[in-house]
Structure formats: C-alpha cells, structure tokens
C-alpha cells in the first residue's frame, strides 16, 4: 500500500472550491445560462422518443420535481434519470474539447432536481453547476483517451463525481462531507461503451444514471456516510479502475482550481451526432458549397486521430452501413454522407428513413480513413476530407477546430434559437417554448425555483 497523504487530491479540490468568491465570474454565469437553455431544449426535443418514454415509465415515482416536457411531479431520482437521459439521448448536447465529456447532461438534471427537493436558490444552483462541470472537465486531464480505451464512457464515470461535487456544493456541505460525497460517488460510477456494437440505448442513460448517483452520494455524505478521501491517488483508486493507470499526475487537474475555469470554454453542438464528427461534416458541406457534386465522387479519404478510430471509424463496414439512427450518430462515414447530401446533420437527418436511404449508404461506403500521428486530439477536434472524383480530380478540405467551441463559440442568441427549434421538434407550441425560455432565463437569479413552465 502507498503511504496515505496528509492531504488528498479530493481534499485539495474541496479546499480550493470552498475559497471561491461568492459571485461566479461572468464567463461562468454565461455558461450556466447556456447549459440550462441547451439542456431544457434537448429534453423537450426527446420527450416523445421511445427511449425517453421507456425510462419515464420505469421511473414513474411521485415527488417534488419536474421532468422537463412532462406533466406531474416526480422524485429526485426519477427527475435526474429521465432528464439526463433525454438531454444526452440525441447526442446533441454540450461537450468539452479536452475530453470529450458532456457535463450539462449530468450536472443540470442533478442540480435542478436537488434544487426543487431542497428549496435551493438560483445562486446555489449556478454554483453547483459551475463546480460540477469544472470537476468533470478537470478530470479529463489525468488520463487522456485511456478511459475510453478501457471500455468506459467518460461522461458516465466522471459524471457521478461531477454531480456529487455539484450537489454537495449547492447543499453547502462541509469540506469533509464534500470529500466523502466524491468518495461515495466513486463506487457508484459506471457505464461501458458496448452500445457501439449495435447502436443500443445504454449510452443515452449514462448521464441520467450519473446525475441520480451523484445526488444520492451527496445526500449520504450530508447524513454522515463516509467515502475514501484517497479516491484518486489510492492503490485501488478511480483511474486504476477506469483507466488501468496506477501512476497518475494530478498537477494539471489541480492547477488553478476555484479561480481558473476550464469549463467556461465548453462547446455546444450545431449537429446532432458524436462530437468528433462535427469538423468532418463542416468540411463536407464546405466542399458541396464550393460546387462539389456528390454523384461525381469516386472515393473519400480522411486524415483522423487515432484516439477516435475505435468509436467512430471501426469496424469500418459497420460505420459505412449503420444499422439504425442511433448507431449512425457514431459514424463519421455516415456524417460525411448526410452532410453532403442533406447539407446538415440535425435531428431529422438521423431518423430511420434517412439512415436507410440508398443514396446516403452508397456515399458513406466510399469513405475511408488514414491515421494522422500528429493530430492534436483530444486537445482539439479537427476534420479533413480528400475527395477523388470519377474524372481523377482531387478536392480537399480541412478544419482545425470544433464549430461551437472555444475557437468559434455559439452565442446565447444562437442557443436560444436552437432551444426554440428543439421545442418545435418535440411538439411544444411556440407560446410554450417562449414561456419555457423565460423560466430558464430567470433561474440563476431566482430566490426560489418555479419550473412549472417546463412541465408540459
């Protein structure tokens, strides 16, 4: 056994966050507002889907909390699980370019449920969202790519810790309780990526499960339950379990905690699919806008990062012919094809009739990849297409950033437009959507949350 530290990594995090100024910096206020708007719109967009309806039926337990897009009041676990599942279900939610992880789908459902159960203020909610999101982003620096390689979904396993930290912060737990909450959540973390094999639904539930687990961990800590303070650096710690890594460097994760906000640069998605596919879609649309006729294409070869091959490129034959709409969300060949042929990759472009369109499948079958050893992933998400035409001409397009991220951020106005479009897709009237948006705009400055306008 290692010698136990006088002050553990979790304890250093707790101390740093406890010293935060009472008011969040402007960048984090904007992030909180952005996450609330994006998450709520995604919940409405997905409310009638088969997977949300199944989760809702399995969680129909009454309580104090709103499940967004549904009438009635439900308990904390049900609200966190269903809202988290709905948020992430279409893979249209926020991401972090150093990860990737999807913090909003975990942290916002956990905090909204906790706020309604415990009568928290908007300021408490915002502080919890900020701390929970920040912890998830900082965890990405410890073992880049290794959690995915070990077969786990980082959003799922980091999310339990992030939700615990966020709820513990919002409930104003002591530093000792905060550390215990993380330690407890470490034993609740779960989420394997075998959904990739056949496009099954389990990835969709990962954020919801993490949200309810994090809430439960914080409440157990509040009531005196203990968890390991050496969650991170212990012999049997978190990254030993989820990244097969025994010697970890936590310096980057700890650097600037409480005053440097990595999560302020979180990205919001313009397309309803896996994050790393986005720059490839932009390149595909760019070539078509410049005059490329997809019917003239002989082949497409893309330079790509080795770290995304096992999720978005392989097995190549399956990615060229995804079995269903959800599997298509994790296929770069499909994303390129639909981007070229439909000039988008929105919610409508992953419906089953589009996925099985012979023209889309034929074009996707022409897409292959080449691993670029110098690709900056996961620090940056890039795209590249080299298109060879039937007449032998070659066209090329590259993009070195994620549109919607730190190099080309999405404004609040654009997020509100996305919210309204998502509400329309989910069947809300224009007036319902506007009332919902007004409710969301007011949360951060509210003394008492009233989410009735989201329960429709």
Coordinates of N, CA, C and O in Angstrom, one line a residue, residues 174-259:
X174 N -20.0 20.7 4.3 CA -18.7 21.0 4.8 C -17.6 20.3 3.9 O -17.9 19.5 3.0
X175 N -16.4 20.8 4.0 CA -15.3 20.2 3.2 C -15.2 18.7 3.4 O -15.0 17.9 2.4
X176 N -15.3 18.2 4.6 CA -15.2 16.8 4.9 C -16.4 16.1 4.2 O -16.2 15.0 3.6
X177 N -17.6 16.6 4.3 CA -18.7 16.0 3.6 C -18.6 16.0 2.1 O -18.9 15.0 1.4
X178 N -18.0 17.1 1.6 CA -17.8 17.2 0.1 C -16.8 16.1 -0.3 O -17.1 15.4 -1.3
X179 N -15.8 15.9 0.4 CA -14.8 14.8 0.1 C -15.5 13.5 0.2 O -15.3 12.6 -0.7
X180 N -16.3 13.2 1.2 CA -17.0 12.0 1.4 C -17.9 11.7 0.2 O -18.1 10.6 -0.3
X181 N -18.6 12.8 -0.3 CA -19.5 12.7 -1.4 C -18.8 12.2 -2.6 O -19.3 11.3 -3.3
X182 N -17.6 12.7 -2.9 CA -16.8 12.2 -4.1 C -16.4 10.8 -3.9 O -16.5 10.0 -4.8
X183 N -16.0 10.4 -2.7 CA -15.5 9.1 -2.4 C -16.7 8.1 -2.6 O -16.5 7.0 -3.1
X184 N -17.9 8.5 -2.1 CA -19.0 7.6 -2.3 C -19.4 7.4 -3.8 O -19.7 6.3 -4.2
X185 N -19.4 8.6 -4.5 CA -19.7 8.6 -5.9 C -18.8 7.7 -6.7 O -19.2 7.1 -7.7
X186 N -17.5 7.6 -6.3 CA -16.6 6.8 -7.0 C -17.0 5.3 -7.0 O -16.7 4.6 -8.0
X187 N -17.7 4.8 -6.0 CA -18.2 3.5 -6.0 C -19.6 3.3 -6.8 O -20.1 2.2 -6.9
X188 N -20.1 4.5 -7.2 CA -21.4 4.4 -7.9 C -21.1 4.6 -9.4 O -22.0 4.4 -10.2
X189 N -19.9 5.0 -9.8 CA -19.6 5.3 -11.2 C -19.7 4.1 -12.0 O -19.2 3.0 -11.6
X190 N -20.3 4.2 -13.2 CA -20.4 3.1 -14.1 C -20.7 3.6 -15.5 O -21.1 4.7 -15.7
X191 N -20.6 2.7 -16.5 CA -21.0 3.0 -17.9 C -20.0 2.5 -18.9 O -19.0 3.1 -19.2
X192 N -20.3 1.3 -19.5 CA -19.4 0.8 -20.5 C -19.9 1.2 -21.9 O -21.1 1.6 -22.1
X193 N -19.0 1.1 -22.9 CA -19.3 1.6 -24.3 C -19.7 0.5 -25.3 O -19.6 0.7 -26.5
X194 N -20.2 -0.6 -24.8 CA -20.5 -1.7 -25.7 C -21.8 -1.4 -26.5 O -22.1 -2.1 -27.5
X195 N -22.5 -0.3 -26.2 CA -23.6 0.2 -27.1 C -23.1 0.4 -28.5 O -23.9 0.3 -29.4
X196 N -21.8 0.6 -28.7 CA -21.3 0.8 -30.0 C -21.5 -0.3 -31.0 O -21.6 -0.2 -32.2
X197 N -21.6 -1.5 -30.4 CA -21.7 -2.7 -31.2 C -22.9 -2.8 -32.1 O -22.8 -3.1 -33.3
X198 N -24.1 -2.4 -31.6 CA -25.3 -2.5 -32.3 C -26.2 -1.2 -32.2 O -27.4 -1.3 -32.6
X199 N -25.7 -0.2 -31.7 CA -26.5 1.1 -31.5 C -27.6 0.9 -30.5 O -28.7 1.5 -30.7
X200 N -27.4 0.2 -29.4 CA -28.4 0.1 -28.4 C -28.4 1.3 -27.5 O -27.6 2.2 -27.7
X201 N -29.2 1.4 -26.5 CA -29.6 2.7 -25.9 C -28.8 3.0 -24.7 O -29.0 4.1 -24.1
X202 N -27.9 2.2 -24.2 CA -27.4 2.4 -22.8 C -26.6 3.7 -22.7 O -26.6 4.3 -21.6
X203 N -25.9 4.2 -23.7 CA -25.2 5.4 -23.6 C -26.1 6.6 -23.3 O -25.8 7.5 -22.6
X204 N -27.3 6.5 -23.8 CA -28.3 7.5 -23.6 C -28.6 7.7 -22.1 O -28.9 8.8 -21.6
X205 N -28.6 6.6 -21.3 CA -29.0 6.7 -19.9 C -27.8 7.1 -19.0 O -28.0 7.4 -17.8
X206 N -26.6 7.0 -19.5 CA -25.4 7.2 -18.7 C -25.4 8.5 -17.9 O -25.2 8.6 -16.7
X207 N -25.7 9.7 -18.5 CA -25.8 10.9 -17.8 C -26.9 10.9 -16.7 O -26.6 11.5 -15.6
X208 N -28.0 10.4 -17.0 CA -29.1 10.4 -16.1 C -28.7 9.5 -14.9 O -29.0 9.9 -13.7
X209 N -28.1 8.4 -15.1 CA -27.7 7.5 -14.0 C -26.7 8.2 -13.2 O -26.7 8.1 -11.9
X210 N -25.7 8.9 -13.8 CA -24.7 9.6 -13.1 C -25.3 10.7 -12.3 O -24.9 11.0 -11.1
X211 N -26.3 11.4 -12.8 CA -26.9 12.5 -12.1 C -27.6 12.0 -10.8 O -27.4 12.6 -9.8
X212 N -28.4 11.0 -10.9 CA -29.0 10.5 -9.7 C -28.0 9.9 -8.7 O -28.2 10.0 -7.5
X213 N -27.0 9.2 -9.2 CA -26.0 8.7 -8.3 C -25.2 9.8 -7.6 O -25.0 9.7 -6.4
X214 N -24.9 10.9 -8.3 CA -24.2 12.0 -7.6 C -25.0 12.6 -6.6 O -24.5 13.0 -5.5
X215 N -26.3 12.8 -6.9 CA -27.2 13.4 -5.9 C -27.3 12.5 -4.6 O -27.1 12.9 -3.5
X216 N -27.4 11.2 -4.8 CA -27.5 10.2 -3.7 C -26.2 10.2 -2.9 O -26.3 10.2 -1.7
X217 N -25.1 10.3 -3.6 CA -23.8 10.3 -2.9 C -23.7 11.6 -2.0 O -23.2 11.5 -0.8
X218 N -24.1 12.7 -2.5 CA -24.0 13.9 -1.7 C -24.9 13.9 -0.5 O -24.6 14.3 0.6
X219 N -26.1 13.3 -0.7 CA -27.1 13.3 0.4 C -26.6 12.3 1.5 O -26.7 12.5 2.7
X220 N -26.0 11.2 1.0 CA -25.4 10.2 2.0 C -24.3 10.8 2.8 O -24.2 10.7 4.0
X221 N -23.5 11.6 2.1 CA -22.4 12.3 2.8 C -22.9 13.3 3.8 O -22.4 13.5 4.9
X222 N -24.0 14.0 3.4 CA -24.6 15.0 4.3 C -25.1 14.4 5.5 O -25.1 15.0 6.6
X223 N -25.6 13.1 5.4 CA -26.1 12.4 6.6 C -25.1 11.6 7.4 O -25.4 10.9 8.3
X224 N -23.8 11.7 7.0 CA -22.7 11.2 7.8 C -22.0 9.9 7.2 O -21.1 9.4 7.8
X225 N -22.5 9.5 6.0 CA -21.8 8.3 5.4 C -20.5 8.7 4.9 O -20.3 9.8 4.4
X226 N -19.5 7.8 5.0 CA -18.1 8.2 4.6 C -17.7 7.5 3.3 O -18.2 6.4 3.0
X227 N -16.8 8.1 2.6 CA -16.2 7.6 1.4 C -14.7 7.8 1.5 O -14.2 8.7 2.2
X228 N -13.9 7.1 0.6 CA -12.4 7.3 0.7 C -12.0 8.6 0.3 O -12.3 9.1 -0.8
X229 N -11.2 9.3 1.1 CA -10.6 10.6 0.8 C -9.5 10.4 -0.3 O -9.2 11.3 -1.0
X230 N -9.0 9.2 -0.4 CA -7.9 8.9 -1.4 C -8.6 8.3 -2.7 O -8.0 7.4 -3.3
X231 N -9.7 8.8 -3.0 CA -10.5 8.3 -4.2 C -9.6 8.3 -5.4 O -9.6 7.4 -6.2
X232 N -8.8 9.3 -5.6 CA -8.0 9.5 -6.8 C -6.6 8.8 -6.8 O -6.2 8.1 -7.7
X233 N -5.9 9.0 -5.7 CA -4.5 8.6 -5.7 C -4.3 7.2 -5.0 O -3.1 6.7 -5.0
X234 N -5.3 6.6 -4.4 CA -5.2 5.4 -3.7 C -4.8 4.2 -4.6 O -5.0 4.3 -5.9
X235 N -4.3 3.1 -4.0 CA -3.9 2.0 -4.8 C -5.0 1.4 -5.6 O -4.8 0.9 -6.7
X236 N -6.2 1.5 -5.1 CA -7.4 1.0 -5.8 C -8.3 2.1 -6.2 O -9.5 2.0 -6.2
X237 N -7.7 3.2 -6.6 CA -8.4 4.5 -6.9 C -9.1 4.5 -8.2 O -9.1 3.5 -9.0
X238 N -9.7 5.7 -8.5 CA -10.6 5.9 -9.6 C -9.9 5.5 -11.0 O -10.5 4.8 -11.8
X239 N -8.7 6.1 -11.2 CA -8.1 5.9 -12.5 C -7.4 4.5 -12.6 O -7.3 4.0 -13.7
X240 N -7.1 3.9 -11.5 CA -6.7 2.5 -11.6 C -7.8 1.6 -12.1 O -7.7 0.7 -12.9
X241 N -9.1 2.0 -11.6 CA -10.2 1.2 -12.0 C -10.7 1.5 -13.4 O -11.0 0.6 -14.2
X242 N -10.7 2.8 -13.8 CA -11.4 3.1 -15.1 C -10.4 3.5 -16.2 O -10.9 3.7 -17.3
X243 N -9.1 3.5 -15.9 CA -8.2 3.8 -17.0 C -7.0 2.9 -17.0 O -6.0 3.0 -17.8
X244 N -7.0 1.9 -16.1 CA -5.9 0.9 -16.0 C -4.5 1.7 -15.8 O -3.5 1.3 -16.3
X245 N -4.6 2.7 -15.0 CA -3.4 3.6 -14.7 C -3.1 3.6 -13.3 O -4.0 4.0 -12.5
X246 N -1.9 3.3 -12.9 CA -1.5 3.3 -11.5 C -0.8 4.5 -11.0 O -0.9 5.0 -9.9
X247 N 0.0 5.1 -11.9 CA 0.8 6.3 -11.5 C 0.2 7.5 -12.2 O 0.3 7.7 -13.5
X248 N -0.5 8.4 -11.5 CA -1.2 9.5 -12.1 C -0.6 10.8 -11.7 O -0.2 11.0 -10.6
X249 N -0.6 11.8 -12.6 CA -0.2 13.1 -12.4 C -1.4 14.0 -12.2 O -2.1 14.2 -13.2
X250 N -1.7 14.5 -11.1 CA -2.9 15.3 -10.8 C -2.6 16.8 -10.8 O -3.5 17.6 -10.5
X251 N -1.4 17.2 -11.2 CA -1.0 18.6 -11.1 C -1.8 19.5 -12.1 O -2.3 20.6 -11.7
X252 N -2.1 19.0 -13.3 CA -2.9 19.8 -14.2 C -4.3 19.9 -13.7 O -5.0 20.9 -13.9
X253 N -4.8 18.8 -13.2 CA -6.2 18.8 -12.7 C -6.4 19.8 -11.5 O -7.4 20.4 -11.4
X254 N -5.3 19.9 -10.7 CA -5.4 20.8 -9.5 C -5.0 22.3 -9.8 O -5.4 23.2 -9.1
X255 N -4.3 22.5 -10.9 CA -3.8 23.8 -11.2 C -4.9 24.8 -11.4 O -5.7 24.7 -12.3
X256 N -5.0 25.8 -10.5 CA -5.9 26.9 -10.7 C -7.3 26.6 -10.3 O -8.3 27.4 -10.6
X257 N -7.6 25.5 -9.6 CA -8.9 25.2 -9.2 C -9.5 26.3 -8.4 O -8.9 26.8 -7.4
X258 N -10.8 26.7 -8.7 CA -11.5 27.7 -8.0 C -11.4 29.1 -8.5 O -12.2 30.0 -8.1
X259 N -10.4 29.3 -9.4 CA -10.3 30.6 -10.0 C -9.9 30.6 -11.5 O -10.1 31.6 -12.2

